[in-house]
Coordinates of C-alpha atoms (C1' of nucleotides) in Angstrom, one line a residue:
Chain A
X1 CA -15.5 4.6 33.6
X2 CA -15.0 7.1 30.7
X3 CA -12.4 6.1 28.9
X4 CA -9.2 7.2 29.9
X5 CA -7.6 9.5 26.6
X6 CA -4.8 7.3 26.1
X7 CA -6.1 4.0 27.3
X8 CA -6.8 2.5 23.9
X9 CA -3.4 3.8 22.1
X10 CA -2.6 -0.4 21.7
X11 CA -3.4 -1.9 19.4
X12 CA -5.8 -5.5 20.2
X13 CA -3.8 -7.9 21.2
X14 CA -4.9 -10.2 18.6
X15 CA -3.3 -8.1 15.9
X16 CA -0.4 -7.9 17.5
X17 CA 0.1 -11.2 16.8
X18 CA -0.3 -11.5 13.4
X19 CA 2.8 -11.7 11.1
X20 CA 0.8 -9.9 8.0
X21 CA -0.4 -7.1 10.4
X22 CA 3.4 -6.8 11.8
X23 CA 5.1 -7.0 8.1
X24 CA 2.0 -4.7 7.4
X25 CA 3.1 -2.1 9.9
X26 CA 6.9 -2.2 9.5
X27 CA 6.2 -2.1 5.5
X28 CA 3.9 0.9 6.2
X29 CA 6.9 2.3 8.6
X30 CA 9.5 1.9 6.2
X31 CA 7.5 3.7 3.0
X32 CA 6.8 6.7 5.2
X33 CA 10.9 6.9 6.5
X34 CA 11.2 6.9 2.5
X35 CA 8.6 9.3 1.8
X36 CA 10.2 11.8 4.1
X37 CA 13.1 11.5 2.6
X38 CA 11.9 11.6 -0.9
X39 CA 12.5 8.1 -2.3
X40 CA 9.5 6.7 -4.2
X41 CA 10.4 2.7 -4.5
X42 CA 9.3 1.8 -7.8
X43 CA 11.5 4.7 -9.2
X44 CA 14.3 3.5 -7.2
X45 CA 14.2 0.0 -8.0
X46 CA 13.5 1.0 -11.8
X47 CA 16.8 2.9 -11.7
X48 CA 18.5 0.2 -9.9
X49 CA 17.4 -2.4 -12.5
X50 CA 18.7 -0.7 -15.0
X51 CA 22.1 0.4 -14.1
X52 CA 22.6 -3.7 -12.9
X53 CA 21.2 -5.7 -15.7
X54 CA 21.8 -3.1 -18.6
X55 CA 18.9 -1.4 -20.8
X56 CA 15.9 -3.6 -21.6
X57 CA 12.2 -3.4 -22.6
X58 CA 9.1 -1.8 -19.9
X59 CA 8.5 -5.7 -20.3
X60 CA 11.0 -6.9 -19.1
X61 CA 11.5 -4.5 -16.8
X62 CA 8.0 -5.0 -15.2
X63 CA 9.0 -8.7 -14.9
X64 CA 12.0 -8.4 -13.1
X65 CA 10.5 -5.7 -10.9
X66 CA 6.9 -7.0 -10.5
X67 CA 6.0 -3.4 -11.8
X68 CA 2.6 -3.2 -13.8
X69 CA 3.1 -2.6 -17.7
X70 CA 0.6 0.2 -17.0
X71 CA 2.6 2.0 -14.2
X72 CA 6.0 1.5 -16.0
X73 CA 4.7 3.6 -18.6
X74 CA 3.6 6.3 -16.6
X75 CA 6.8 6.2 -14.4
X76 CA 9.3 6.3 -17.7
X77 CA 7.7 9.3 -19.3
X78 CA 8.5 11.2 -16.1
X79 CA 12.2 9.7 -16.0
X80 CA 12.0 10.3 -19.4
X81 CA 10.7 14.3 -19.1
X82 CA 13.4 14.6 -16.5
X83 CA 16.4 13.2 -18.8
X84 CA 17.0 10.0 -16.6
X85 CA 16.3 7.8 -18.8
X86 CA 16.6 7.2 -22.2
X87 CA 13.7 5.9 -24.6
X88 CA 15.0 4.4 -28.6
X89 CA 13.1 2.1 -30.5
X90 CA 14.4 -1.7 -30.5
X91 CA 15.7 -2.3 -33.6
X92 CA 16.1 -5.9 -33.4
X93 CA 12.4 -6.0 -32.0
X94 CA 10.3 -3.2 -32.8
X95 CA 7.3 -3.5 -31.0
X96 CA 10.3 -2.6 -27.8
X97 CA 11.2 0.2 -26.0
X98 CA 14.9 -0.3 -25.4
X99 CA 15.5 2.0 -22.1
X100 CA 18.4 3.1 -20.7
X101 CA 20.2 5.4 -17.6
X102 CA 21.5 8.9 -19.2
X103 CA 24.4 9.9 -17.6
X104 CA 22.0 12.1 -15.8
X105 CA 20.0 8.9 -14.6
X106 CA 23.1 7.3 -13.5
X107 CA 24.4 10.3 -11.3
X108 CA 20.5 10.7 -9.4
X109 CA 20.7 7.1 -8.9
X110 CA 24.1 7.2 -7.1
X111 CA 22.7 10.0 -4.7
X112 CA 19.4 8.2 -4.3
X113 CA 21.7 5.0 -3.1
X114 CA 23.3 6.8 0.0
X115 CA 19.7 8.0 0.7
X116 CA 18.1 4.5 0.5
X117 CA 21.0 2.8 2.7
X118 CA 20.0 5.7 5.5
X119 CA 16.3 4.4 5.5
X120 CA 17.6 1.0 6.0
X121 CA 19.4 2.0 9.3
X122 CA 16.4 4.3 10.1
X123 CA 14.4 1.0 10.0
X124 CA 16.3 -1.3 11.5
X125 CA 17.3 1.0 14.2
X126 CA 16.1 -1.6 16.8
X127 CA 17.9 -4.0 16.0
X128 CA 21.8 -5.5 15.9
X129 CA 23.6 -6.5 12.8
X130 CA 23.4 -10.2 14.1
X131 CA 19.4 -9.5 14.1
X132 CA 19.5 -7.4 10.8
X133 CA 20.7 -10.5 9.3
X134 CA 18.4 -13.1 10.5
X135 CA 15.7 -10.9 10.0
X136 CA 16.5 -10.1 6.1
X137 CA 17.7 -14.0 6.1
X138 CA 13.6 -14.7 7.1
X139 CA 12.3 -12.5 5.4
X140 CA 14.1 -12.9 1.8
X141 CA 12.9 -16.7 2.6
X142 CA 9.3 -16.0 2.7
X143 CA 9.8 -13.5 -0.5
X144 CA 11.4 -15.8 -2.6
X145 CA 8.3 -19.0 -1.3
X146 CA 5.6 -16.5 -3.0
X147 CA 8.1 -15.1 -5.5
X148 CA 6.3 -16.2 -8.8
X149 CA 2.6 -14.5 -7.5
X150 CA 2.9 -12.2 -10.1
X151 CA -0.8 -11.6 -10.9
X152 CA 0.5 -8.3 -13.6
X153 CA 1.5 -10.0 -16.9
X154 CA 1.0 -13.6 -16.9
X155 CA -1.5 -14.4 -19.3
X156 CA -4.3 -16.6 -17.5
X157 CA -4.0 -15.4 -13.9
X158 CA -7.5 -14.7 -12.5
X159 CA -8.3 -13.6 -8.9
X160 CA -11.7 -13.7 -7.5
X161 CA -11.2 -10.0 -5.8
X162 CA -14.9 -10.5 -4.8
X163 CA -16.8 -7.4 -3.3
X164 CA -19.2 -8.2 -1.0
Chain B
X1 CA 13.5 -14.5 -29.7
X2 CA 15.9 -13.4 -27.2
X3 CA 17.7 -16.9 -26.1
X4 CA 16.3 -16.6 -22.1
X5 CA 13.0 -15.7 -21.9
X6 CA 12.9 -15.8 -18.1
X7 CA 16.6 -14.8 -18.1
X8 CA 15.7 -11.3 -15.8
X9 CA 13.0 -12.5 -14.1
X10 CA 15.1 -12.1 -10.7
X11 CA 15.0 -8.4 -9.3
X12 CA 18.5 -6.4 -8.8
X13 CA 20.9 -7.9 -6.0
X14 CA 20.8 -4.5 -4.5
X15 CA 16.7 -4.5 -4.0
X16 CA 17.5 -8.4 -2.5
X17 CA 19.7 -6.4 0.3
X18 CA 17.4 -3.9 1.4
X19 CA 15.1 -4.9 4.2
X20 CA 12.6 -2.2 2.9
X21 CA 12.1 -3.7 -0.3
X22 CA 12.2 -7.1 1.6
X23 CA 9.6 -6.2 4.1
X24 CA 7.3 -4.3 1.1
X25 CA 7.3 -7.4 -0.7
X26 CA 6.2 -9.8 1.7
X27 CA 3.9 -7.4 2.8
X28 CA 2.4 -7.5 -0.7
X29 CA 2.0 -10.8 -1.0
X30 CA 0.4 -10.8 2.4
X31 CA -2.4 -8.8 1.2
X32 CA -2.6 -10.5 -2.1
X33 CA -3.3 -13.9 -0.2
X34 CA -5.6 -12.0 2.3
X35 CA -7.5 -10.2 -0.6
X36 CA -7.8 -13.8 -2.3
X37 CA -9.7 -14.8 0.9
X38 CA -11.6 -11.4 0.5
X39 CA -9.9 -9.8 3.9
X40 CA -9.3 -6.3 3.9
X41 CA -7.0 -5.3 6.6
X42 CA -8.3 -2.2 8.4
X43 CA -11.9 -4.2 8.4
X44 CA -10.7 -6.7 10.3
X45 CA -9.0 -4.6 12.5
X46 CA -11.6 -2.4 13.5
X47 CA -13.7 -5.8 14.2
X48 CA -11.7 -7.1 16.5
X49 CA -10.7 -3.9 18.3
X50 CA -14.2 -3.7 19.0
X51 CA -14.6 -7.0 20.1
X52 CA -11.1 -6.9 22.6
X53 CA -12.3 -3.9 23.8
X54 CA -15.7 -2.9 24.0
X55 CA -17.8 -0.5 21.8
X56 CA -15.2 3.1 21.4
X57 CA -15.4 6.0 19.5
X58 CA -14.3 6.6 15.9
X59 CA -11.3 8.6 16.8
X60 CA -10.2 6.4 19.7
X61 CA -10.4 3.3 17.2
X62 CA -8.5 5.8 14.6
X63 CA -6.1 6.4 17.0
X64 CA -5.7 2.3 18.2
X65 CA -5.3 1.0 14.8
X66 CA -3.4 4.4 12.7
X67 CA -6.2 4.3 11.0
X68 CA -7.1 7.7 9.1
X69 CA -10.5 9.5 10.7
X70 CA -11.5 9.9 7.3
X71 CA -11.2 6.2 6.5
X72 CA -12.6 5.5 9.2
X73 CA -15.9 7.0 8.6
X74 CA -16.2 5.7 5.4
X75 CA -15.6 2.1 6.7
X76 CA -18.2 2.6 9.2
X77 CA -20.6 3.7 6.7
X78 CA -20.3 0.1 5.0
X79 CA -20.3 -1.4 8.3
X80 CA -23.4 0.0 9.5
X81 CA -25.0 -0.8 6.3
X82 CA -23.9 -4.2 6.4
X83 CA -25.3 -4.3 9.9
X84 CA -21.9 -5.3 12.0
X85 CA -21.6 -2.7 13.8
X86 CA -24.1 -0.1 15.1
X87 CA -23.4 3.4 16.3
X88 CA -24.6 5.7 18.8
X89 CA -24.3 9.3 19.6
X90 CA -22.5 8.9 23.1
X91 CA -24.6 10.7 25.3
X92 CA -21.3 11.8 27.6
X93 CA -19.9 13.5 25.1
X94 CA -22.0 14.3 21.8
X95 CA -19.6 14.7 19.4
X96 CA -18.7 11.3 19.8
X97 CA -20.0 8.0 18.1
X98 CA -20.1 5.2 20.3
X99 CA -19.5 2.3 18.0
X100 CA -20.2 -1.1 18.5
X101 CA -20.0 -4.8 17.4
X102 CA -23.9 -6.4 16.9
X103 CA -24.0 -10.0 17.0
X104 CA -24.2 -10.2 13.3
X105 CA -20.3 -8.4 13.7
X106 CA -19.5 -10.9 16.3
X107 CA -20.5 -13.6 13.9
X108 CA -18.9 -12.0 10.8
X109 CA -16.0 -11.6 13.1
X110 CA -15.6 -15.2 14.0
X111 CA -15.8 -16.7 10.6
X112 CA -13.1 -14.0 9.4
X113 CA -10.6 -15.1 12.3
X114 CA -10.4 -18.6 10.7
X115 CA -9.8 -17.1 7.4
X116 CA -6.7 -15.3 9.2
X117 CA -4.9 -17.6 10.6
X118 CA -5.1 -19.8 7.2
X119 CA -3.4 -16.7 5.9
X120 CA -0.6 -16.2 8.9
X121 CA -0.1 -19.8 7.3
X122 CA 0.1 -19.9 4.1
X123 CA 2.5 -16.8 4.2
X124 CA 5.3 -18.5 6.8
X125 CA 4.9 -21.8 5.0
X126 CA 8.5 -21.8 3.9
X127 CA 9.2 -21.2 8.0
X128 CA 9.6 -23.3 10.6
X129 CA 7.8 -23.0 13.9
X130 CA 10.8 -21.4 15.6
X131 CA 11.6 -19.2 12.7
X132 CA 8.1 -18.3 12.8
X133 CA 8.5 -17.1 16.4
X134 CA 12.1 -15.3 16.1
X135 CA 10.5 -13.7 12.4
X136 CA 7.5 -12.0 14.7
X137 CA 9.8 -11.0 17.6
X138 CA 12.2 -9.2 15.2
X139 CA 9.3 -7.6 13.7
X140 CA 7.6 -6.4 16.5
X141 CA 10.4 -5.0 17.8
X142 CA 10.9 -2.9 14.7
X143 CA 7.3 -1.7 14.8
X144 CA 7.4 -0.8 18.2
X145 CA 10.6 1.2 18.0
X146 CA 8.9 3.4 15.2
X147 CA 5.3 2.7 16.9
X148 CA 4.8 6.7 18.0
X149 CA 5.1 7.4 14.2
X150 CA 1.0 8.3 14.1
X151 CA 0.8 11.4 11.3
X152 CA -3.2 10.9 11.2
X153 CA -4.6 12.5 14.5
X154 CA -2.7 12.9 17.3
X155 CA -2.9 17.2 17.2
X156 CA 0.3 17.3 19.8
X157 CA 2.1 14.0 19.1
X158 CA 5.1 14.8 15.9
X159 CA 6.8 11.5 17.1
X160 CA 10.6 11.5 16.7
X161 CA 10.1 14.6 13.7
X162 CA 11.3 12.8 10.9
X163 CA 9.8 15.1 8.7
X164 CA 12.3 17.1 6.4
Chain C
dC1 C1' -3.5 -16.1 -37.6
dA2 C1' -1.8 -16.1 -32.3
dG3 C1' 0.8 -13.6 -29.2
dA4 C1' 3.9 -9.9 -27.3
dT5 C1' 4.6 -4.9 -26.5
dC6 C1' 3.3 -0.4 -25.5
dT7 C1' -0.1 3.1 -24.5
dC8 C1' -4.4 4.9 -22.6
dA9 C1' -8.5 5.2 -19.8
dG10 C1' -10.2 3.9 -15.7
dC11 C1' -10.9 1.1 -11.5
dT12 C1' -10.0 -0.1 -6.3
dA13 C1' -7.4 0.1 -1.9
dT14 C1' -4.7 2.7 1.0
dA15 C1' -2.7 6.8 3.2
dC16 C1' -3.3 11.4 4.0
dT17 C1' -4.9 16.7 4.0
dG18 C1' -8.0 20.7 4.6
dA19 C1' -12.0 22.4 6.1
dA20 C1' -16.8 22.7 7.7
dA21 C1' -20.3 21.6 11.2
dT22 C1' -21.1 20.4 15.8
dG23 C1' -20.1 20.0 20.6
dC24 C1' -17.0 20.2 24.8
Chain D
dC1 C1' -12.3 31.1 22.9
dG2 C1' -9.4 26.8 21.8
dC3 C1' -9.9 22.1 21.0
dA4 C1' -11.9 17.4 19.8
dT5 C1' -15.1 14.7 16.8
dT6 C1' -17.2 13.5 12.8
dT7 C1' -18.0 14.1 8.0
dC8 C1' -17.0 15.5 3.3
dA9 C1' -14.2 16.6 -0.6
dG10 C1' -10.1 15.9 -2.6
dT11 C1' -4.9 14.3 -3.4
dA12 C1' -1.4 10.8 -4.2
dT13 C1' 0.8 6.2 -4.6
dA14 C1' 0.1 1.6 -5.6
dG15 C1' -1.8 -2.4 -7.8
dC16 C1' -4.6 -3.9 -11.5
dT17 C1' -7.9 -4.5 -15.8
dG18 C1' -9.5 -4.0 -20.5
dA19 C1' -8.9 -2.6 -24.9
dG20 C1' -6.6 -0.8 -29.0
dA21 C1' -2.5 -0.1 -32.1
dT22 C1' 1.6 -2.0 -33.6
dC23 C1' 4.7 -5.5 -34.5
dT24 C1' 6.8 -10.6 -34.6

DNA sequence: CAGATCTCAGCTATACTGAAATGC
DNA sequence: CGCATTTCAGTATAGCTGAGATCT
């Protein structure tokens, strides 16, 4: 009759079966092991970016990250505040900001690396290596399929993003 | 001028290697090609929960979908005023809204689960059928495993205290 | 001039918190 | 009373747009 309290703790069924509500989910789960942990992904993969491929422009950096020009300024004038990063004019190209990793950058960045590699076990608990690797083998597959969606920069990319 | 203008248009190897920024990613695009089709997740979610099982209240859907009761509200305004759903004070218990799908809903409902499944589609297209299947079974797995992590409601229910 | 870069103001969606009003 | 439900106000991250100033 009355609904039992914890009758309806499942989701549909329907739902259930849908890859975009799973990745959905498991995205969601991952972003709040993160959270707890204090990890904010863009700032992670800013630092990241810049300690692999060497100082470069917001531009570029918002290319290669898929980071809006908008955000990336926000984000570097807190790195920036906080002495992570370094900004200096380009010389070569003046209309750049050149950024780069202080020394101070380099040493959160190696902290924040043993931290992110515990939210990848804290994720994955579930599963075995074996499965780790087919999973990140699928997944990278379907990344890489839509990899050039980026909506951000390119000039000429419309969406309809219709209300109702 | 700088000879390669797409030369770091590929993200970090390290952000590649972590399943979180793997599973963020394709979670993103998910919802870009949903959004293109004008789907917004927790809408659909809330339709069909109603439609697998019966009219509920807005907490008990809340608490089905980890939805927020705030969001939830909110959502139901538009619903309401759209005419999908209707609700009712629930004359068991009078705090409570009974909610539920009106055939409008049901129809809205119907035309949206076509839209879906194109999306389901168009996201695994680089997969094949079996892929497809191990990709969801992998998944679910994970999202079961960290399933009990509901922050929103539940007044007793910490789940595994991940918090700090 | 066209086009890129950076910055700023502001928008929407999503996730979440605190607290008040009402009812059990 | 304690507790649940709904609503409202507000916070924070994320993704995104438009426009202006500056520079190539």
């Amino acid at each position: 009759m009355d609904a039992t309290p914890e009758a309806e703790a499942r989701a549909p069924r329907r739902l259930w079966q849908l890859p975009t509500w799973l990745v959905n989910r498991a995205a969601l789960q991952a972003q709040r092991i993160a959270n707890d942990t204090g990890i904010r992904r863009h700032h992670y993969a800013v630092l990241v970016a810049l300690r692999e491929q060497g100082p470069a422009s917001q531009a570029a950096l918002g290319r290669t990250l898929s980071i809006d020009r908008s955000d990336m300024t926000a984000m570097l004038d807190e790195f920036e505040h906080d002495g992570l990063v370094a900004r200096t004019r380009d010389e070569h190209d003046r209309r750049r900001n050149l950024v780069r990793l202080t020394p101070a950058g380099t040493r959160a960045l190696r902290q924040l690396d043993a931290h992110v590699d515990a939210v990848q076990d804290a994720l994955l608990d579930p599963l075995s290596t074996a499965e780790r690797r087919v999973l990140a083998r699928l997944l990278t597959r379907v990344v890489e399929h839509h990899g050039g969606v980026a909506r951000h920069d390119a000039p000429g990319a419309r969406a309809p993003g219709r209300r109702t």
